[in-house]
Each structure stands twice: as C-alpha cells, then as structure tokens.
Amino acid sequence: MVKIYFTIFLFWSGILFAKDSLWDSPADFNSPAFAEIVQTLSSVKKQEGSFIQKRIVQKIQRVFESSGTFLISGKDGIILNVEKPFASRSEISKEKMIQVFPDGTSVEMNAANNAVFREIAASVQAIFNGNLESLQQKFDIYFVTQKKKWTIGLRPKEKMIQKALASILLEGQKNLEKVEMLDGEGNIL
C-alpha cells in the first residue's frame, strides 16, 4: 500500500516539477530539438481529431467537461464541434470568432473590435504556421524536453493580454498531443 502511494506521489511530483521547471527554461531558438518541433507544428497544414476539454474554474472549485471534434488549420484557424454536454460550434480565425449555439443562434465577434481576441487569434495561427518571429514578439517562450516528450510554454508579454490569457502550454511527443490555456484568473480553459 505504501509503495502505491509513493508511486502516485512521485508521478504527481514529476508533473508539478516539470511544469515548474518549464517556466525556468527559456527556449533556445538555435536548439535543433526546438527547431524540429516548430517545423513539425508548422508542416501539418490541417490537423483533425477528437478532444476532451476540461475547464477548471478556481473560484467555485468546479470542473466543466466537454468533448467533440476539432480541425486546426494554419490557413483557416480552429473549428471546434462540441458534441457533449450539448452541441455547439466555434470557429476561430484571425479575423473573427463565430459561436453557434444548440438552438441555431450564433454570435460573431470581429477581431478588429477586440484587441485581446485579435492578439490571441493571431498567436494561435502563428503557432500552427510556424511564425516564430511573431511568437517571439508577443510571448516569452519556454521549452523543455524529457525523454521523448516536449513542452513549449508561452506567456504573453503584454499586460492587457495577460489578464485574459496567462499562458499556453503545448505538449507532445512526435506530434502535438495537448494544448492547455490558463486565463488571467488561474482557470484552465
């Protein structure tokens, strides 16, 4: 029994310390490992799959979970088709965000009218287009590798953006496997 608890403790300690050490590891843009991952992310013109999104709201200590399918394209942006707990669709491009609700109504947000959204949308596209120069202008970039797993951390440089988006974590092995965004209040999006 003690062995199981110790193993679980080591596992969770590894996860916590790995994230802490990420923020102490500025990316070396000349590193072959970093260059290979940026190349891999930008070489995929379209990525499709299923997702499980867990939104953790710290203030009420609650986890909201949704699932569905996604499409990420450097050209078109991100499309999320949420299937559970109820159907909805979100389309995010550098020009606008459209959200379609279960009853068929929709809301469109134009990036020109919202500086925070415009920056976030442009940054997401920069990630998947491999536009490292744009990312360097807008984010402090961190990078660690451990065995075959890699993690890239992005923290916005602008205070206004930090209020809406504190950080973005990208994790994977050969390909991108996880994206985690943390808002300015500490909630995982």
Short mmCIF file of N, CA and C in Angstrom, two decimals:
data_model
loop_
_atom_site.label_atom_id
_atom_site.label_comp_id
_atom_site.label_asym_id
_atom_site.label_seq_id
_atom_site.Cartn_x
_atom_site.Cartn_y
_atom_site.Cartn_z
N MET A 1 0.82 -1.19 0.00
CA MET A 1 0.00 0.00 0.00
C MET A 1 0.86 1.26 0.00
N VAL A 2 1.91 1.28 0.83
CA VAL A 2 2.80 2.43 0.90
C VAL A 2 3.49 2.62 -0.45
N LYS A 3 3.86 1.53 -1.10
CA LYS A 3 4.53 1.60 -2.40
C LYS A 3 3.64 2.28 -3.44
N ILE A 4 2.34 1.96 -3.42
CA ILE A 4 1.40 2.57 -4.37
C ILE A 4 1.30 4.07 -4.13
N TYR A 5 1.14 4.48 -2.87
CA TYR A 5 1.05 5.90 -2.56
C TYR A 5 2.33 6.63 -2.95
N PHE A 6 3.48 6.00 -2.68
CA PHE A 6 4.76 6.61 -3.03
C PHE A 6 4.88 6.78 -4.54
N THR A 7 4.45 5.76 -5.28
CA THR A 7 4.50 5.84 -6.74
C THR A 7 3.59 6.95 -7.24
N ILE A 8 2.39 7.06 -6.70
CA ILE A 8 1.47 8.13 -7.09
C ILE A 8 2.07 9.49 -6.73
N PHE A 9 2.70 9.59 -5.54
CA PHE A 9 3.34 10.85 -5.15
C PHE A 9 4.44 11.23 -6.13
N LEU A 10 5.27 10.25 -6.50
CA LEU A 10 6.35 10.53 -7.46
C LEU A 10 5.79 10.97 -8.81
N PHE A 11 4.71 10.31 -9.24
CA PHE A 11 4.09 10.66 -10.52
C PHE A 11 3.61 12.10 -10.50
N TRP A 12 2.82 12.47 -9.48
CA TRP A 12 2.29 13.83 -9.40
C TRP A 12 3.40 14.84 -9.15
N SER A 13 4.41 14.49 -8.37
CA SER A 13 5.54 15.39 -8.15
C SER A 13 6.24 15.66 -9.46
N GLY A 14 6.41 14.64 -10.27
CA GLY A 14 7.05 14.79 -11.58
C GLY A 14 6.28 15.75 -12.45
N ILE A 15 4.97 15.64 -12.45
CA ILE A 15 4.14 16.54 -13.25
C ILE A 15 4.27 17.98 -12.74
N LEU A 16 4.17 18.16 -11.43
CA LEU A 16 4.25 19.51 -10.87
C LEU A 16 5.62 20.13 -11.10
N PHE A 17 6.68 19.37 -10.84
CA PHE A 17 8.02 19.92 -11.03
C PHE A 17 8.34 20.15 -12.49
N ALA A 18 7.81 19.31 -13.38
CA ALA A 18 8.05 19.51 -14.81
C ALA A 18 7.48 20.84 -15.26
N LYS A 19 6.28 21.19 -14.80
CA LYS A 19 5.68 22.46 -15.19
C LYS A 19 6.45 23.62 -14.57
N ASP A 20 6.91 23.45 -13.31
CA ASP A 20 7.70 24.50 -12.68
C ASP A 20 9.00 24.71 -13.44
N SER A 21 9.68 23.63 -13.81
CA SER A 21 10.97 23.77 -14.49
C SER A 21 10.79 24.35 -15.90
N LEU A 22 9.63 24.17 -16.51
CA LEU A 22 9.38 24.75 -17.83
C LEU A 22 9.56 26.26 -17.76
N TRP A 23 8.95 26.91 -16.78
CA TRP A 23 8.98 28.36 -16.68
C TRP A 23 10.36 28.88 -16.27
N ASP A 24 11.28 27.98 -15.94
CA ASP A 24 12.67 28.35 -15.67
C ASP A 24 13.57 28.04 -16.86
N SER A 25 12.97 27.68 -18.01
CA SER A 25 13.74 27.22 -19.17
C SER A 25 13.38 28.00 -20.43
N PRO A 26 13.93 29.21 -20.59
CA PRO A 26 13.66 29.95 -21.83
C PRO A 26 14.09 29.12 -23.04
N ALA A 27 13.33 29.23 -24.10
CA ALA A 27 13.62 28.45 -25.32
C ALA A 27 14.93 28.90 -25.93
N ASP A 28 15.72 27.93 -26.38
CA ASP A 28 16.93 28.20 -27.14
C ASP A 28 16.54 28.05 -28.61
N PHE A 29 16.38 29.18 -29.29
CA PHE A 29 15.88 29.16 -30.67
C PHE A 29 16.87 28.53 -31.65
N ASN A 30 18.11 28.33 -31.20
CA ASN A 30 19.11 27.66 -32.03
C ASN A 30 19.18 26.16 -31.78
N SER A 31 18.41 25.69 -30.81
CA SER A 31 18.41 24.27 -30.47
C SER A 31 17.80 23.45 -31.60
N PRO A 32 18.49 22.39 -32.06
CA PRO A 32 17.91 21.53 -33.10
C PRO A 32 16.57 20.89 -32.67
N ALA A 33 16.45 20.54 -31.38
CA ALA A 33 15.21 19.93 -30.90
C ALA A 33 14.05 20.92 -31.01
N PHE A 34 14.28 22.17 -30.61
CA PHE A 34 13.24 23.19 -30.69
C PHE A 34 12.86 23.45 -32.15
N ALA A 35 13.87 23.59 -33.00
CA ALA A 35 13.62 23.84 -34.43
C ALA A 35 12.82 22.71 -35.06
N GLU A 36 13.11 21.48 -34.67
CA GLU A 36 12.40 20.33 -35.22
C GLU A 36 10.92 20.35 -34.82
N ILE A 37 10.63 20.72 -33.60
CA ILE A 37 9.24 20.76 -33.13
C ILE A 37 8.48 21.89 -33.81
N VAL A 38 9.10 23.07 -33.94
CA VAL A 38 8.45 24.18 -34.64
C VAL A 38 8.17 23.78 -36.08
N GLN A 39 9.12 23.11 -36.70
CA GLN A 39 8.93 22.63 -38.08
C GLN A 39 7.78 21.63 -38.16
N THR A 40 7.72 20.71 -37.20
CA THR A 40 6.65 19.71 -37.18
C THR A 40 5.30 20.38 -37.04
N LEU A 41 5.18 21.34 -36.10
CA LEU A 41 3.90 22.02 -35.90
C LEU A 41 3.47 22.78 -37.15
N SER A 42 4.41 23.41 -37.83
CA SER A 42 4.05 24.22 -38.99
C SER A 42 3.88 23.40 -40.26
N SER A 43 4.42 22.19 -40.28
CA SER A 43 4.32 21.38 -41.50
C SER A 43 2.96 20.72 -41.66
N VAL A 44 2.23 20.60 -40.55
CA VAL A 44 0.90 20.00 -40.62
C VAL A 44 -0.07 21.09 -41.08
N LYS A 45 -0.55 20.98 -42.30
CA LYS A 45 -1.43 22.01 -42.86
C LYS A 45 -2.83 21.94 -42.27
N LYS A 46 -3.22 20.73 -41.86
CA LYS A 46 -4.56 20.55 -41.29
C LYS A 46 -4.47 19.40 -40.30
N GLN A 47 -4.98 19.63 -39.11
CA GLN A 47 -4.98 18.59 -38.09
C GLN A 47 -6.41 18.41 -37.60
N GLU A 48 -6.86 17.16 -37.61
CA GLU A 48 -8.21 16.84 -37.17
C GLU A 48 -8.15 15.79 -36.07
N GLY A 49 -9.14 15.79 -35.22
CA GLY A 49 -9.20 14.78 -34.18
C GLY A 49 -10.35 15.03 -33.24
N SER A 50 -10.33 14.28 -32.16
CA SER A 50 -11.35 14.47 -31.13
C SER A 50 -10.68 15.13 -29.92
N PHE A 51 -11.48 15.75 -29.09
CA PHE A 51 -10.92 16.43 -27.92
C PHE A 51 -11.81 16.22 -26.71
N ILE A 52 -11.19 16.36 -25.57
CA ILE A 52 -11.90 16.46 -24.29
C ILE A 52 -11.37 17.74 -23.67
N GLN A 53 -12.26 18.67 -23.40
CA GLN A 53 -11.88 19.94 -22.81
C GLN A 53 -12.35 19.96 -21.37
N LYS A 54 -11.42 20.26 -20.47
CA LYS A 54 -11.78 20.41 -19.07
C LYS A 54 -11.51 21.85 -18.69
N ARG A 55 -12.56 22.55 -18.37
CA ARG A 55 -12.42 23.94 -17.93
C ARG A 55 -12.53 23.92 -16.41
N ILE A 56 -11.49 24.36 -15.75
CA ILE A 56 -11.45 24.36 -14.29
C ILE A 56 -11.61 25.80 -13.82
N VAL A 57 -12.68 26.04 -13.07
CA VAL A 57 -12.96 27.38 -12.54
C VAL A 57 -12.56 27.36 -11.06
N GLN A 58 -11.46 28.05 -10.75
CA GLN A 58 -10.89 28.02 -9.41
C GLN A 58 -11.82 28.60 -8.35
N LYS A 59 -12.50 29.70 -8.68
CA LYS A 59 -13.32 30.39 -7.69
C LYS A 59 -14.41 29.50 -7.10
N ILE A 60 -14.97 28.61 -7.92
CA ILE A 60 -16.05 27.75 -7.43
C ILE A 60 -15.61 26.29 -7.31
N GLN A 61 -14.31 26.05 -7.53
CA GLN A 61 -13.74 24.70 -7.42
C GLN A 61 -14.55 23.68 -8.20
N ARG A 62 -14.77 23.98 -9.48
CA ARG A 62 -15.60 23.12 -10.31
C ARG A 62 -14.92 22.85 -11.65
N VAL A 63 -15.12 21.65 -12.15
CA VAL A 63 -14.59 21.26 -13.45
C VAL A 63 -15.76 21.06 -14.40
N PHE A 64 -15.69 21.72 -15.54
CA PHE A 64 -16.69 21.54 -16.59
C PHE A 64 -16.00 20.79 -17.72
N GLU A 65 -16.64 19.73 -18.19
CA GLU A 65 -16.03 18.92 -19.23
C GLU A 65 -16.92 18.90 -20.47
N SER A 66 -16.28 19.05 -21.61
CA SER A 66 -16.98 18.93 -22.88
C SER A 66 -16.12 18.09 -23.81
N SER A 67 -16.73 17.58 -24.86
CA SER A 67 -15.97 16.77 -25.82
C SER A 67 -16.58 16.93 -27.20
N GLY A 68 -15.77 16.60 -28.20
CA GLY A 68 -16.22 16.71 -29.57
C GLY A 68 -15.08 16.50 -30.54
N THR A 69 -15.16 17.18 -31.68
CA THR A 69 -14.11 17.06 -32.69
C THR A 69 -13.54 18.45 -32.99
N PHE A 70 -12.32 18.46 -33.53
CA PHE A 70 -11.68 19.72 -33.87
C PHE A 70 -11.00 19.64 -35.22
N LEU A 71 -10.78 20.79 -35.79
CA LEU A 71 -9.99 20.95 -37.00
C LEU A 71 -9.11 22.17 -36.78
N ILE A 72 -7.80 22.02 -36.96
CA ILE A 72 -6.87 23.14 -36.83
C ILE A 72 -6.18 23.28 -38.17
N SER A 73 -6.21 24.49 -38.69
CA SER A 73 -5.59 24.77 -39.98
C SER A 73 -4.86 26.10 -39.88
N GLY A 74 -3.61 26.12 -40.33
CA GLY A 74 -2.85 27.36 -40.32
C GLY A 74 -3.52 28.44 -41.14
N LYS A 75 -4.25 28.03 -42.17
CA LYS A 75 -4.93 28.99 -43.06
C LYS A 75 -6.28 29.45 -42.49
N ASP A 76 -7.09 28.49 -42.02
CA ASP A 76 -8.46 28.79 -41.63
C ASP A 76 -8.66 29.01 -40.14
N GLY A 77 -7.74 28.57 -39.30
CA GLY A 77 -7.90 28.73 -37.87
C GLY A 77 -8.35 27.45 -37.20
N ILE A 78 -9.21 27.57 -36.21
CA ILE A 78 -9.65 26.44 -35.40
C ILE A 78 -11.16 26.31 -35.48
N ILE A 79 -11.63 25.07 -35.66
CA ILE A 79 -13.06 24.79 -35.61
C ILE A 79 -13.27 23.72 -34.55
N LEU A 80 -14.10 24.03 -33.56
CA LEU A 80 -14.45 23.09 -32.51
C LEU A 80 -15.92 22.73 -32.64
N ASN A 81 -16.19 21.46 -32.83
CA ASN A 81 -17.57 20.96 -32.84
C ASN A 81 -17.79 20.24 -31.52
N VAL A 82 -18.44 20.91 -30.59
CA VAL A 82 -18.71 20.31 -29.28
C VAL A 82 -19.93 19.41 -29.42
N GLU A 83 -19.80 18.17 -28.95
CA GLU A 83 -20.90 17.20 -29.01
C GLU A 83 -21.54 16.98 -27.66
N LYS A 84 -20.74 17.05 -26.58
CA LYS A 84 -21.25 16.84 -25.22
C LYS A 84 -20.71 17.95 -24.33
N PRO A 85 -21.41 18.45 -23.38
CA PRO A 85 -22.71 18.02 -22.89
C PRO A 85 -23.87 18.45 -23.79
N PHE A 86 -23.64 19.44 -24.67
CA PHE A 86 -24.65 19.82 -25.67
C PHE A 86 -23.91 20.30 -26.91
N ALA A 87 -24.57 20.22 -28.02
CA ALA A 87 -23.93 20.55 -29.30
C ALA A 87 -23.75 22.05 -29.47
N SER A 88 -22.57 22.43 -29.93
CA SER A 88 -22.30 23.82 -30.32
C SER A 88 -21.10 23.79 -31.26
N ARG A 89 -20.83 24.92 -31.86
CA ARG A 89 -19.72 25.01 -32.81
C ARG A 89 -19.04 26.35 -32.62
N SER A 90 -17.72 26.34 -32.60
CA SER A 90 -16.93 27.57 -32.53
C SER A 90 -15.94 27.58 -33.67
N GLU A 91 -15.86 28.70 -34.36
CA GLU A 91 -14.89 28.89 -35.44
C GLU A 91 -14.05 30.10 -35.07
N ILE A 92 -12.75 29.90 -35.00
CA ILE A 92 -11.85 30.96 -34.59
C ILE A 92 -10.81 31.16 -35.69
N SER A 93 -10.79 32.35 -36.25
CA SER A 93 -9.78 32.71 -37.26
C SER A 93 -9.15 34.01 -36.81
N LYS A 94 -8.16 34.49 -37.56
CA LYS A 94 -7.54 35.75 -37.14
C LYS A 94 -8.46 36.94 -37.37
N GLU A 95 -9.51 36.78 -38.18
CA GLU A 95 -10.45 37.89 -38.44
C GLU A 95 -11.65 37.91 -37.51
N LYS A 96 -12.11 36.72 -37.08
CA LYS A 96 -13.34 36.69 -36.28
C LYS A 96 -13.50 35.37 -35.54
N MET A 97 -14.45 35.38 -34.62
CA MET A 97 -14.86 34.17 -33.92
C MET A 97 -16.37 34.08 -34.07
N ILE A 98 -16.84 32.90 -34.46
CA ILE A 98 -18.27 32.66 -34.58
C ILE A 98 -18.61 31.51 -33.65
N GLN A 99 -19.63 31.69 -32.83
CA GLN A 99 -20.09 30.62 -31.96
C GLN A 99 -21.55 30.35 -32.29
N VAL A 100 -21.84 29.08 -32.61
CA VAL A 100 -23.20 28.65 -32.94
C VAL A 100 -23.71 27.80 -31.78
N PHE A 101 -24.84 28.19 -31.23
CA PHE A 101 -25.42 27.53 -30.06
C PHE A 101 -26.38 26.41 -30.47
N PRO A 102 -26.76 25.55 -29.52
CA PRO A 102 -27.64 24.42 -29.84
C PRO A 102 -28.96 24.81 -30.51
N ASP A 103 -29.49 25.98 -30.19
CA ASP A 103 -30.77 26.39 -30.79
C ASP A 103 -30.60 27.01 -32.18
N GLY A 104 -29.34 27.05 -32.68
CA GLY A 104 -29.10 27.57 -34.02
C GLY A 104 -28.72 29.04 -34.06
N THR A 105 -28.89 29.74 -32.95
CA THR A 105 -28.48 31.15 -32.93
C THR A 105 -26.95 31.23 -32.90
N SER A 106 -26.45 32.34 -33.37
CA SER A 106 -24.99 32.48 -33.39
C SER A 106 -24.58 33.89 -32.96
N VAL A 107 -23.34 33.98 -32.53
CA VAL A 107 -22.74 35.24 -32.14
C VAL A 107 -21.42 35.34 -32.88
N GLU A 108 -21.17 36.51 -33.47
CA GLU A 108 -19.92 36.72 -34.19
C GLU A 108 -19.17 37.87 -33.54
N MET A 109 -17.87 37.63 -33.26
CA MET A 109 -17.02 38.66 -32.68
C MET A 109 -15.95 38.99 -33.72
N ASN A 110 -15.91 40.23 -34.13
CA ASN A 110 -14.94 40.67 -35.10
C ASN A 110 -13.64 41.04 -34.39
N ALA A 111 -12.53 40.51 -34.86
CA ALA A 111 -11.24 40.76 -34.22
C ALA A 111 -10.86 42.25 -34.25
N ALA A 112 -11.30 42.97 -35.25
CA ALA A 112 -10.96 44.38 -35.36
C ALA A 112 -11.50 45.19 -34.17
N ASN A 113 -12.58 44.71 -33.55
CA ASN A 113 -13.21 45.42 -32.44
C ASN A 113 -12.72 44.98 -31.07
N ASN A 114 -11.81 43.99 -31.02
CA ASN A 114 -11.39 43.44 -29.74
C ASN A 114 -9.89 43.11 -29.80
N ALA A 115 -9.08 43.97 -29.21
CA ALA A 115 -7.63 43.81 -29.28
C ALA A 115 -7.15 42.51 -28.64
N VAL A 116 -7.74 42.12 -27.51
CA VAL A 116 -7.32 40.89 -26.83
C VAL A 116 -7.60 39.69 -27.72
N PHE A 117 -8.81 39.61 -28.24
CA PHE A 117 -9.15 38.49 -29.11
C PHE A 117 -8.25 38.47 -30.35
N ARG A 118 -8.02 39.62 -30.92
CA ARG A 118 -7.19 39.71 -32.13
C ARG A 118 -5.79 39.15 -31.86
N GLU A 119 -5.22 39.49 -30.72
CA GLU A 119 -3.88 39.01 -30.38
C GLU A 119 -3.87 37.51 -30.14
N ILE A 120 -4.87 37.00 -29.44
CA ILE A 120 -4.93 35.56 -29.16
C ILE A 120 -5.12 34.79 -30.45
N ALA A 121 -6.03 35.22 -31.30
CA ALA A 121 -6.29 34.52 -32.56
C ALA A 121 -5.06 34.54 -33.45
N ALA A 122 -4.39 35.68 -33.54
CA ALA A 122 -3.19 35.77 -34.37
C ALA A 122 -2.08 34.88 -33.81
N SER A 123 -2.01 34.78 -32.50
CA SER A 123 -0.98 33.95 -31.87
C SER A 123 -1.22 32.47 -32.12
N VAL A 124 -2.47 32.04 -32.04
CA VAL A 124 -2.79 30.63 -32.32
C VAL A 124 -2.40 30.30 -33.76
N GLN A 125 -2.71 31.19 -34.68
CA GLN A 125 -2.33 30.94 -36.07
C GLN A 125 -0.81 30.97 -36.24
N ALA A 126 -0.13 31.83 -35.52
CA ALA A 126 1.33 31.88 -35.62
C ALA A 126 1.96 30.57 -35.16
N ILE A 127 1.37 29.95 -34.14
CA ILE A 127 1.87 28.65 -33.66
C ILE A 127 1.80 27.62 -34.78
N PHE A 128 0.65 27.54 -35.43
CA PHE A 128 0.45 26.49 -36.42
C PHE A 128 0.98 26.85 -37.80
N ASN A 129 1.41 28.09 -37.98
CA ASN A 129 2.08 28.47 -39.22
C ASN A 129 3.60 28.49 -39.04
N GLY A 130 4.05 28.21 -37.80
CA GLY A 130 5.48 28.22 -37.52
C GLY A 130 6.10 29.61 -37.60
N ASN A 131 5.30 30.63 -37.34
CA ASN A 131 5.78 32.02 -37.41
C ASN A 131 6.44 32.38 -36.09
N LEU A 132 7.67 31.89 -35.94
CA LEU A 132 8.41 32.07 -34.70
C LEU A 132 8.69 33.54 -34.39
N GLU A 133 8.92 34.32 -35.42
CA GLU A 133 9.20 35.75 -35.23
C GLU A 133 8.01 36.45 -34.56
N SER A 134 6.80 36.14 -35.03
CA SER A 134 5.59 36.73 -34.45
C SER A 134 5.42 36.28 -32.99
N LEU A 135 5.68 35.00 -32.74
CA LEU A 135 5.54 34.49 -31.37
C LEU A 135 6.56 35.15 -30.43
N GLN A 136 7.78 35.34 -30.91
CA GLN A 136 8.81 35.98 -30.09
C GLN A 136 8.45 37.42 -29.75
N GLN A 137 7.76 38.10 -30.65
CA GLN A 137 7.35 39.48 -30.38
C GLN A 137 6.27 39.55 -29.31
N LYS A 138 5.40 38.54 -29.27
CA LYS A 138 4.23 38.61 -28.41
C LYS A 138 4.34 37.79 -27.13
N PHE A 139 5.26 36.81 -27.09
CA PHE A 139 5.35 35.89 -25.96
C PHE A 139 6.77 35.71 -25.48
N ASP A 140 6.90 35.43 -24.18
CA ASP A 140 8.12 34.83 -23.67
C ASP A 140 7.92 33.34 -23.91
N ILE A 141 8.91 32.69 -24.51
CA ILE A 141 8.76 31.30 -24.94
C ILE A 141 9.71 30.43 -24.13
N TYR A 142 9.17 29.32 -23.63
CA TYR A 142 9.92 28.37 -22.81
C TYR A 142 9.85 27.00 -23.47
N PHE A 143 10.87 26.17 -23.20
CA PHE A 143 10.93 24.87 -23.87
C PHE A 143 11.72 23.88 -23.02
N VAL A 144 11.14 22.70 -22.84
CA VAL A 144 11.85 21.59 -22.19
C VAL A 144 11.55 20.30 -22.94
N THR A 145 12.51 19.40 -22.90
CA THR A 145 12.29 18.05 -23.40
C THR A 145 12.67 17.09 -22.28
N GLN A 146 11.93 16.01 -22.20
CA GLN A 146 12.20 14.99 -21.21
C GLN A 146 11.92 13.66 -21.87
N LYS A 147 12.96 12.87 -22.04
CA LYS A 147 12.89 11.63 -22.81
C LYS A 147 12.39 11.99 -24.20
N LYS A 148 11.28 11.47 -24.65
CA LYS A 148 10.79 11.79 -25.99
C LYS A 148 9.68 12.83 -25.96
N LYS A 149 9.32 13.30 -24.78
CA LYS A 149 8.23 14.26 -24.63
C LYS A 149 8.79 15.68 -24.61
N TRP A 150 8.06 16.61 -25.24
CA TRP A 150 8.45 18.02 -25.25
C TRP A 150 7.29 18.88 -24.77
N THR A 151 7.65 20.03 -24.22
CA THR A 151 6.66 21.01 -23.77
C THR A 151 7.16 22.40 -24.16
N ILE A 152 6.27 23.16 -24.78
CA ILE A 152 6.54 24.56 -25.09
C ILE A 152 5.55 25.39 -24.26
N GLY A 153 6.07 26.39 -23.59
CA GLY A 153 5.23 27.29 -22.81
C GLY A 153 5.29 28.69 -23.39
N LEU A 154 4.16 29.33 -23.47
CA LEU A 154 4.08 30.70 -23.99
C LEU A 154 3.41 31.58 -22.93
N ARG A 155 4.06 32.67 -22.60
CA ARG A 155 3.47 33.66 -21.69
C ARG A 155 3.43 35.01 -22.40
N PRO A 156 2.24 35.62 -22.50
CA PRO A 156 2.13 36.90 -23.20
C PRO A 156 2.99 37.98 -22.56
N LYS A 157 3.57 38.83 -23.38
CA LYS A 157 4.38 39.93 -22.89
C LYS A 157 3.52 41.13 -22.48
N GLU A 158 2.38 41.34 -23.17
CA GLU A 158 1.53 42.49 -22.89
C GLU A 158 0.63 42.24 -21.68
N LYS A 159 0.61 43.22 -20.78
CA LYS A 159 -0.21 43.11 -19.55
C LYS A 159 -1.70 42.95 -19.88
N MET A 160 -2.18 43.65 -20.90
CA MET A 160 -3.59 43.57 -21.26
C MET A 160 -3.96 42.13 -21.67
N ILE A 161 -3.10 41.48 -22.41
CA ILE A 161 -3.35 40.11 -22.85
C ILE A 161 -3.26 39.17 -21.67
N GLN A 162 -2.34 39.40 -20.74
CA GLN A 162 -2.16 38.53 -19.58
C GLN A 162 -3.43 38.43 -18.73
N LYS A 163 -4.24 39.47 -18.73
CA LYS A 163 -5.48 39.43 -17.96
C LYS A 163 -6.45 38.40 -18.52
N ALA A 164 -6.42 38.19 -19.83
CA ALA A 164 -7.32 37.22 -20.47
C ALA A 164 -6.64 35.86 -20.64
N LEU A 165 -5.33 35.87 -20.86
CA LEU A 165 -4.60 34.64 -21.16
C LEU A 165 -3.25 34.68 -20.46
N ALA A 166 -3.10 33.88 -19.39
CA ALA A 166 -1.85 33.89 -18.64
C ALA A 166 -0.77 33.06 -19.32
N SER A 167 -1.16 31.92 -19.89
CA SER A 167 -0.16 31.07 -20.53
C SER A 167 -0.83 30.06 -21.46
N ILE A 168 0.00 29.54 -22.37
CA ILE A 168 -0.40 28.44 -23.26
C ILE A 168 0.68 27.38 -23.14
N LEU A 169 0.26 26.14 -22.91
CA LEU A 169 1.19 25.00 -22.90
C LEU A 169 0.88 24.13 -24.09
N LEU A 170 1.91 23.75 -24.82
CA LEU A 170 1.79 22.81 -25.93
C LEU A 170 2.66 21.62 -25.56
N GLU A 171 2.07 20.41 -25.61
CA GLU A 171 2.83 19.22 -25.25
C GLU A 171 2.66 18.15 -26.32
N GLY A 172 3.68 17.35 -26.46
CA GLY A 172 3.59 16.25 -27.40
C GLY A 172 4.80 15.36 -27.36
N GLN A 173 4.79 14.39 -28.25
CA GLN A 173 5.96 13.55 -28.48
C GLN A 173 6.39 13.79 -29.91
N LYS A 174 5.89 13.01 -30.83
CA LYS A 174 6.19 13.29 -32.23
C LYS A 174 5.32 14.43 -32.74
N ASN A 175 4.04 14.42 -32.38
CA ASN A 175 3.08 15.44 -32.79
C ASN A 175 2.49 16.11 -31.56
N LEU A 176 1.78 17.20 -31.78
CA LEU A 176 1.09 17.90 -30.71
C LEU A 176 0.00 17.00 -30.14
N GLU A 177 0.01 16.82 -28.82
CA GLU A 177 -0.97 15.96 -28.17
C GLU A 177 -1.86 16.70 -27.18
N LYS A 178 -1.38 17.84 -26.68
CA LYS A 178 -2.16 18.55 -25.66
C LYS A 178 -1.92 20.04 -25.77
N VAL A 179 -3.00 20.80 -25.65
CA VAL A 179 -2.93 22.25 -25.56
C VAL A 179 -3.67 22.65 -24.28
N GLU A 180 -3.02 23.42 -23.45
CA GLU A 180 -3.64 23.87 -22.21
C GLU A 180 -3.49 25.37 -22.12
N MET A 181 -4.59 26.07 -21.94
CA MET A 181 -4.56 27.52 -21.79
C MET A 181 -5.03 27.89 -20.39
N LEU A 182 -4.35 28.82 -19.80
CA LEU A 182 -4.68 29.28 -18.46
C LEU A 182 -5.08 30.75 -18.57
N ASP A 183 -6.26 31.11 -18.05
CA ASP A 183 -6.67 32.51 -18.12
C ASP A 183 -6.05 33.32 -17.00
N GLY A 184 -6.29 34.60 -17.00
CA GLY A 184 -5.68 35.50 -16.04
C GLY A 184 -6.10 35.29 -14.61
N GLU A 185 -7.16 34.53 -14.37
CA GLU A 185 -7.62 34.25 -13.01
C GLU A 185 -7.17 32.87 -12.52
N GLY A 186 -6.38 32.18 -13.33
CA GLY A 186 -5.88 30.87 -12.92
C GLY A 186 -6.79 29.71 -13.35
N ASN A 187 -7.80 29.99 -14.17
CA ASN A 187 -8.69 28.94 -14.63
C ASN A 187 -8.12 28.28 -15.87
N ILE A 188 -8.19 26.97 -15.92
CA ILE A 188 -7.76 26.25 -17.12
C ILE A 188 -8.90 26.27 -18.11
N LEU A 189 -8.60 26.75 -19.32
CA LEU A 189 -9.62 26.85 -20.36
C LEU A 189 -9.69 25.58 -21.17
#
